[in-house]
PDB file of C-alpha atoms in Angstrom:
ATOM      1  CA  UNK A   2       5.997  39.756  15.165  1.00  0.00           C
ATOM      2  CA  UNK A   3       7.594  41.236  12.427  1.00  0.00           C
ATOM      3  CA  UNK A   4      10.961  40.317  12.535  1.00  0.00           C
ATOM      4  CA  UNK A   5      12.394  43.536  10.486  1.00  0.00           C
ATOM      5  CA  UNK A   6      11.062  45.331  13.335  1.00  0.00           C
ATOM      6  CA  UNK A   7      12.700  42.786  16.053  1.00  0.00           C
ATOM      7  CA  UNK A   8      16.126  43.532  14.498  1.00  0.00           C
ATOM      8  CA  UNK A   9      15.297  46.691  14.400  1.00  0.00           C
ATOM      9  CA  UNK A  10      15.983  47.049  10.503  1.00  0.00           C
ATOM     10  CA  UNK A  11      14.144  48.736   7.531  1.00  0.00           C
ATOM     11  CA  UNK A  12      11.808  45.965   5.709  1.00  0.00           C
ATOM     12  CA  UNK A  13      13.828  45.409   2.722  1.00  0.00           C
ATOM     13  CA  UNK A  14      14.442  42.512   0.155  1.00  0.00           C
ATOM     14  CA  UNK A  15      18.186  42.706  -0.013  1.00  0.00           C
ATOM     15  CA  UNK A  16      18.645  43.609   3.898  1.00  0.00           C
ATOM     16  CA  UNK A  17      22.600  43.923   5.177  1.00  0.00           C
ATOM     17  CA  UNK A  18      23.345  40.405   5.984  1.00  0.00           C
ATOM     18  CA  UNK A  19      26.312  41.851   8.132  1.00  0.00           C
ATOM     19  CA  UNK A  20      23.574  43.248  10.414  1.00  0.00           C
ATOM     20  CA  UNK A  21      21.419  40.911  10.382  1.00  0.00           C
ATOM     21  CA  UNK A  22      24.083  38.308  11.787  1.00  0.00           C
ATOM     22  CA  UNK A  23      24.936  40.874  14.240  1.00  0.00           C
ATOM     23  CA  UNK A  24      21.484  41.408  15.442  1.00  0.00           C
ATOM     24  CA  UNK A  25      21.155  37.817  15.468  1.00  0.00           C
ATOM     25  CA  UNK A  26      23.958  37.379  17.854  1.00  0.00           C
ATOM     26  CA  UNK A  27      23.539  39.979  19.798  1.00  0.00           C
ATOM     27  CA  UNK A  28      20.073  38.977  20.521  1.00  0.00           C
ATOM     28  CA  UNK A  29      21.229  35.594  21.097  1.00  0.00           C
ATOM     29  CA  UNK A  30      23.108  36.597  23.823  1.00  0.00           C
ATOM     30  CA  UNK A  31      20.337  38.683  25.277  1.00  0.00           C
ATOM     31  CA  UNK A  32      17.719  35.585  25.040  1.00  0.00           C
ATOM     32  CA  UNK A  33      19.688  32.847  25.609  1.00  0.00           C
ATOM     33  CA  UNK A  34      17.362  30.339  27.893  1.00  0.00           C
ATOM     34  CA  UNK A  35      20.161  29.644  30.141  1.00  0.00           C
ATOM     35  CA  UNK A  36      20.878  32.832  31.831  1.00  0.00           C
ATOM     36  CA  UNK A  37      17.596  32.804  33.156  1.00  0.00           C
ATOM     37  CA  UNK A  38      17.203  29.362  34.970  1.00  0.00           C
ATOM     38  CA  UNK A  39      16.824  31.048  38.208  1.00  0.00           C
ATOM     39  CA  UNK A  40      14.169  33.730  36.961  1.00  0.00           C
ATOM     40  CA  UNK A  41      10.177  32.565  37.162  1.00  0.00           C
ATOM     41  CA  UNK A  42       8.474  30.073  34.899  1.00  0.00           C
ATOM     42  CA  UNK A  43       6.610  32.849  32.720  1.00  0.00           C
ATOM     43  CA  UNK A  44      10.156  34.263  32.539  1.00  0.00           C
ATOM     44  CA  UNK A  45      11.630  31.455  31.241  1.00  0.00           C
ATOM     45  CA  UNK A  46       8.902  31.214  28.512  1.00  0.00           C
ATOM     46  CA  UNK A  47       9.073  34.482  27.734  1.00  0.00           C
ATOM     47  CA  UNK A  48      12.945  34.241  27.590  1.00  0.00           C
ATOM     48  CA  UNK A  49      12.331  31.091  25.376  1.00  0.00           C
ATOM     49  CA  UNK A  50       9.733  32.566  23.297  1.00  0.00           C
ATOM     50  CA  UNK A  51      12.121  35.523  21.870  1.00  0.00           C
ATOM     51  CA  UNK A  52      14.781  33.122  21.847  1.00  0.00           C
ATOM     52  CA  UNK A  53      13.002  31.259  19.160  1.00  0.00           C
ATOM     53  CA  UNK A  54      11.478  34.255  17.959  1.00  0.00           C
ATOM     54  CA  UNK A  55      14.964  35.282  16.674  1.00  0.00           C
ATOM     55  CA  UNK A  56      16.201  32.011  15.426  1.00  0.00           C
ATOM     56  CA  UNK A  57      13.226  32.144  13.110  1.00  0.00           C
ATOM     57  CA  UNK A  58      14.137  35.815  12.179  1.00  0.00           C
ATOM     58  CA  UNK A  59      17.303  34.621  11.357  1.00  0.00           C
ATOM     59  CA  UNK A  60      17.037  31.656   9.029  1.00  0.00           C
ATOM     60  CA  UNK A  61      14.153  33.953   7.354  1.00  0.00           C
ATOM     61  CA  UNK A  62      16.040  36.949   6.783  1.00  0.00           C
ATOM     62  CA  UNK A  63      19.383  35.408   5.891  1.00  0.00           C
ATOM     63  CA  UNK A  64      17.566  33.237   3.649  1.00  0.00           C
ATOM     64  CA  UNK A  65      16.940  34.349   0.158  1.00  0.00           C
ATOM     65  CA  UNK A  66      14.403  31.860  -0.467  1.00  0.00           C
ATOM     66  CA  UNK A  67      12.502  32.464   2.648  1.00  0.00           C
ATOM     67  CA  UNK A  68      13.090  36.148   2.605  1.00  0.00           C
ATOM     68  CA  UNK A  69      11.217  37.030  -1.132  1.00  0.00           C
ATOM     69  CA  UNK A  70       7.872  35.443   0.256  1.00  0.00           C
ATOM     70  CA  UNK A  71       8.136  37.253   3.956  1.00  0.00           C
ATOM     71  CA  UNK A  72       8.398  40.616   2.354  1.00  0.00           C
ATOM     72  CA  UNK A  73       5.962  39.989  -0.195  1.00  0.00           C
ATOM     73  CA  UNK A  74       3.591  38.544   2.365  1.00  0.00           C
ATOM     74  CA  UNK A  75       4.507  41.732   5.350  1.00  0.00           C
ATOM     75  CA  UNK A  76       3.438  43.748   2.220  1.00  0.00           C
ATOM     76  CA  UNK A  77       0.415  42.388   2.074  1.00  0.00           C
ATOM     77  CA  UNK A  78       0.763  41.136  -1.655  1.00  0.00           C
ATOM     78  CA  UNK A  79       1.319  37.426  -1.053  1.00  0.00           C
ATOM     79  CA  UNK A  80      -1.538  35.637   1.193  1.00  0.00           C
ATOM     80  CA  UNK A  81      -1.531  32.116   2.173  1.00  0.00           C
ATOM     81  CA  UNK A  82      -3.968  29.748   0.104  1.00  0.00           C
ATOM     82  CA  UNK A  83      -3.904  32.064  -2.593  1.00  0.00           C
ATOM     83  CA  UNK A  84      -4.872  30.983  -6.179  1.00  0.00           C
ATOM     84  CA  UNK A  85      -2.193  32.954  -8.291  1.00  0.00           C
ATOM     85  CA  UNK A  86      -2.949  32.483 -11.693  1.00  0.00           C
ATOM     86  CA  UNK A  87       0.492  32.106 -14.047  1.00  0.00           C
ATOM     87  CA  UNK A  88       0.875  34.220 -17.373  1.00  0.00           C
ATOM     88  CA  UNK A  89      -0.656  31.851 -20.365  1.00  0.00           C
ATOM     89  CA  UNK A  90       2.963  32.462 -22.354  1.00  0.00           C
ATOM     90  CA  UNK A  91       5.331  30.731 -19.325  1.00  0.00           C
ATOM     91  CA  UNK A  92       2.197  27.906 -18.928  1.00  0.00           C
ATOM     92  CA  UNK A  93       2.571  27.088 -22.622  1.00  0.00           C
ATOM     93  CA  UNK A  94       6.460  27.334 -22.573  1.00  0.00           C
ATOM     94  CA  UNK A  95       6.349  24.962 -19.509  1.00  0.00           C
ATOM     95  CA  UNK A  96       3.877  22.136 -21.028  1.00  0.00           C
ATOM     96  CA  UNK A  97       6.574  21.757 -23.842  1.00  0.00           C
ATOM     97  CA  UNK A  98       8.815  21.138 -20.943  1.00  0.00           C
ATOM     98  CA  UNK A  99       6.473  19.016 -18.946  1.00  0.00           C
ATOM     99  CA  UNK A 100       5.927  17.110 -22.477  1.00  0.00           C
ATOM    100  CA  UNK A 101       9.265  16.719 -22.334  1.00  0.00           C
ATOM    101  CA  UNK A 102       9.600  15.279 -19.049  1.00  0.00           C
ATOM    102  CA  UNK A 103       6.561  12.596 -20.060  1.00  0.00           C
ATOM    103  CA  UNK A 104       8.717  11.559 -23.772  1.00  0.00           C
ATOM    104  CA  UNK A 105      11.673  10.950 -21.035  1.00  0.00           C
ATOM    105  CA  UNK A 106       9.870   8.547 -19.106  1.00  0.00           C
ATOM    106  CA  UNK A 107       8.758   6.423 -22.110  1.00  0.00           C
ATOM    107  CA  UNK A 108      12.246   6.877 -23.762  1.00  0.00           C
ATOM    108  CA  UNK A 109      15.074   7.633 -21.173  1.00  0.00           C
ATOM    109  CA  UNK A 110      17.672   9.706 -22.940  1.00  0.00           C
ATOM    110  CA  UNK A 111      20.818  11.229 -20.873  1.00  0.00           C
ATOM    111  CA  UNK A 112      21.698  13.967 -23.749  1.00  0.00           C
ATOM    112  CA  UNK A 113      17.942  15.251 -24.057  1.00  0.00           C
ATOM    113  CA  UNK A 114      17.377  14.667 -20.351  1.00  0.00           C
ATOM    114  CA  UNK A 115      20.668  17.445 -19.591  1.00  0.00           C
ATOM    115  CA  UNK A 116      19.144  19.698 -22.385  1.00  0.00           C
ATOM    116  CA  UNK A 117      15.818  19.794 -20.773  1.00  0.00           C
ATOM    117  CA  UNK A 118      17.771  20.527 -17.789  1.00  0.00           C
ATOM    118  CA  UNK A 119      19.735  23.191 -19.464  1.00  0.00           C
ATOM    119  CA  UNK A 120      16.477  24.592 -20.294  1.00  0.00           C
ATOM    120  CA  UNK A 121      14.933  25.181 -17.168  1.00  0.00           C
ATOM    121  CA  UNK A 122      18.289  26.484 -15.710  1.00  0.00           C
ATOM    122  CA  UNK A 123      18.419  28.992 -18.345  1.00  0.00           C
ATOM    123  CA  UNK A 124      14.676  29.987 -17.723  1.00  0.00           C
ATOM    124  CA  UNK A 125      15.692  30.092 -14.044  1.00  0.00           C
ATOM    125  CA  UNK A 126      18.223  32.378 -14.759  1.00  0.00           C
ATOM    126  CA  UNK A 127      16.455  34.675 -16.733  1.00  0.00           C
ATOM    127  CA  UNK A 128      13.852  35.067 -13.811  1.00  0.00           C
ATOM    128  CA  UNK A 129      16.870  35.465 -11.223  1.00  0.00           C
ATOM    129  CA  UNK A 130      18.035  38.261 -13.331  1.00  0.00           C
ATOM    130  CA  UNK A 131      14.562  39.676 -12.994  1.00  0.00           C
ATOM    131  CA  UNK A 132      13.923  39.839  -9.975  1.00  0.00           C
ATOM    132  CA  UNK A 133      17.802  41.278  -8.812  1.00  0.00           C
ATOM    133  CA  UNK A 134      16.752  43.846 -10.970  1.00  0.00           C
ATOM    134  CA  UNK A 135      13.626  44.640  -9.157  1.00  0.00           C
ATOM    135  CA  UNK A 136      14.558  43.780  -6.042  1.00  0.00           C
ATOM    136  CA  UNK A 137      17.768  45.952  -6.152  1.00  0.00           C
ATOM    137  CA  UNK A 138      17.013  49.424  -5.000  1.00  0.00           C
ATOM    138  CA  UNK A 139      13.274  48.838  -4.364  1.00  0.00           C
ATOM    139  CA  UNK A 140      13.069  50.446  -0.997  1.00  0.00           C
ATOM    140  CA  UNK A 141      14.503  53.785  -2.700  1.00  0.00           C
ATOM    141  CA  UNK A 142      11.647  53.706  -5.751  1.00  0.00           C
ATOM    142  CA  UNK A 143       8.652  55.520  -5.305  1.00  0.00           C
ATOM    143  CA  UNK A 144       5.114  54.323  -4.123  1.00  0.00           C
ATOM    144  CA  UNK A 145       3.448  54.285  -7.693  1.00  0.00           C
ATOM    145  CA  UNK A 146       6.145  52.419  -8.952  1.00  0.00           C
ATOM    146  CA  UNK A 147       6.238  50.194  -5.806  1.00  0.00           C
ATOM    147  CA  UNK A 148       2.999  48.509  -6.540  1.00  0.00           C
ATOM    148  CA  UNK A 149       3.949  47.700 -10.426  1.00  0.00           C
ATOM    149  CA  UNK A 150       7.018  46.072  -8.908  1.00  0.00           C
ATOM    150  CA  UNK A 151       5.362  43.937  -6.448  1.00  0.00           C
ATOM    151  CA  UNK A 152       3.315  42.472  -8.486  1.00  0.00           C
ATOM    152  CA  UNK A 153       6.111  41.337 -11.066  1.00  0.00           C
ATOM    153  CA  UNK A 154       7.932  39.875  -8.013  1.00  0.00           C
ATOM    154  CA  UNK A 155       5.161  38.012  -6.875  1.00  0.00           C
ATOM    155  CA  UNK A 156       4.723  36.764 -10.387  1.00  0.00           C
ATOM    156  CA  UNK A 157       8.524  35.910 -10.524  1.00  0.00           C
ATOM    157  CA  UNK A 158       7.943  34.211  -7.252  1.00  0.00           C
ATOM    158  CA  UNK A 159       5.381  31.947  -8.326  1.00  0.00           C
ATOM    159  CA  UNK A 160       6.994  30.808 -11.569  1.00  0.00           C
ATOM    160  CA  UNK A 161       9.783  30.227  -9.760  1.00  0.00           C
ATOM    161  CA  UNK A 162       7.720  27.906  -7.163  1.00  0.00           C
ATOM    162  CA  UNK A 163       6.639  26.210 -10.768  1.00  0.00           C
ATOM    163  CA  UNK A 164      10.123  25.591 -11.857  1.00  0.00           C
ATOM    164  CA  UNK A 165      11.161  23.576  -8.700  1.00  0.00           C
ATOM    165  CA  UNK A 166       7.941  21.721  -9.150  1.00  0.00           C
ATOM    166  CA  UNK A 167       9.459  20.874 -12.800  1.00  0.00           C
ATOM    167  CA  UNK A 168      12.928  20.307 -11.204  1.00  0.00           C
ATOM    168  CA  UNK A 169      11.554  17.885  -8.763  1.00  0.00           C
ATOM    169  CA  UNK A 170      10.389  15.720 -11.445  1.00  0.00           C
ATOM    170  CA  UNK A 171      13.274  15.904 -13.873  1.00  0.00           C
ATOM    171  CA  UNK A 172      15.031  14.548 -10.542  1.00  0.00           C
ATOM    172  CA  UNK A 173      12.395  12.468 -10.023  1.00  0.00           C
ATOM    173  CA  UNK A 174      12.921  10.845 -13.125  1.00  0.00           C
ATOM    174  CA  UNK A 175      16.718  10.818 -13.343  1.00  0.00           C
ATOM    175  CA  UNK A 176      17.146   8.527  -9.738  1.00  0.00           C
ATOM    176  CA  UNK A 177      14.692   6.022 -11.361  1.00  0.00           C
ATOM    177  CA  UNK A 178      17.381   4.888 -13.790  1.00  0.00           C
TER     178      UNK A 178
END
């Protein structure tokens, strides 16, 4: 089920968080598996079943990284398995990262290991900024537009997916020491 419509809210990437706590607890209340121990089995699954429903709806929708790929995917713009091919321009800026990663290995270096951190942070940021900026008031922009702006979040979503890849092994490489 789709859980904007379970909390009865507008599909949205910035939804109120306010109301989606208070849907959340309100349907909490309504579902909660113990007020309906005396009710019959398929009840009590049922009772369960929405229960978990919302719990899922909840750590989705409050979750900005789970959120992004839940609209994009209820949109029908992000499907599961998909081969997304990256822009050539970011895949050449992040091989002179990954390069940079591999010259770390063979010669460990704290100062050029934070820089290369400081890089990808500052290419992080400058898709964050992005995609606030498309994200913001996309529910109010019209349906032409709407398409053009999916597709640059999806984009933003995958490089983003890259990045944390790249993070991982800077990590990676940083608790070997």
């Amino acid at each position: 089920m789709d859980y904007f419509k379970f909390y009865d809210i507008p599909l949205s990437f910035c939804p109120d968080q306010n109301l989606v706590k208070k849907k959340f607890y309100e349907l909490s209340k309504a579902y909660h598996p113990d007020f309906f121990v005396n009710e019959p089995e398929e009840k009590q699954q049922e009772i369960l079943d929405l229960s978990t429903l919302n719990n899922k709806a909840f750590q989705t929708l409050s979750n900005p990284e789970k959120l992004l790929p839940y609209v994009l995917t209820e949109k029908g713009v992000l499907t599961e398995g998909e081969k997304y091919q990256l822009p050539q321009d970011f895949l050449m800026e992040m091989m002179e990262i990954n390069e940079a990663i591999m010259d770390l290995e063979f010669e460990p270096d704290a100062q050029k290991q934070a820089e290369l951190q400081k890089n990808v942070s500052a290419v992080e940021q400058t898709l964050n900024k992005e995609l606030l900026s498309l994200t913001a008031d996309f529910e109010n922009t019209n349906e032409d537009v709407k398409a053009q702006k999916l597709a640059e979040i999806k984009d933003i979503w995958y490089r983003k997916k890259y990045l944390l890849r790249i993070r991982e092994s800077i990590d990676k490489f940083a608790h070997r020491k």
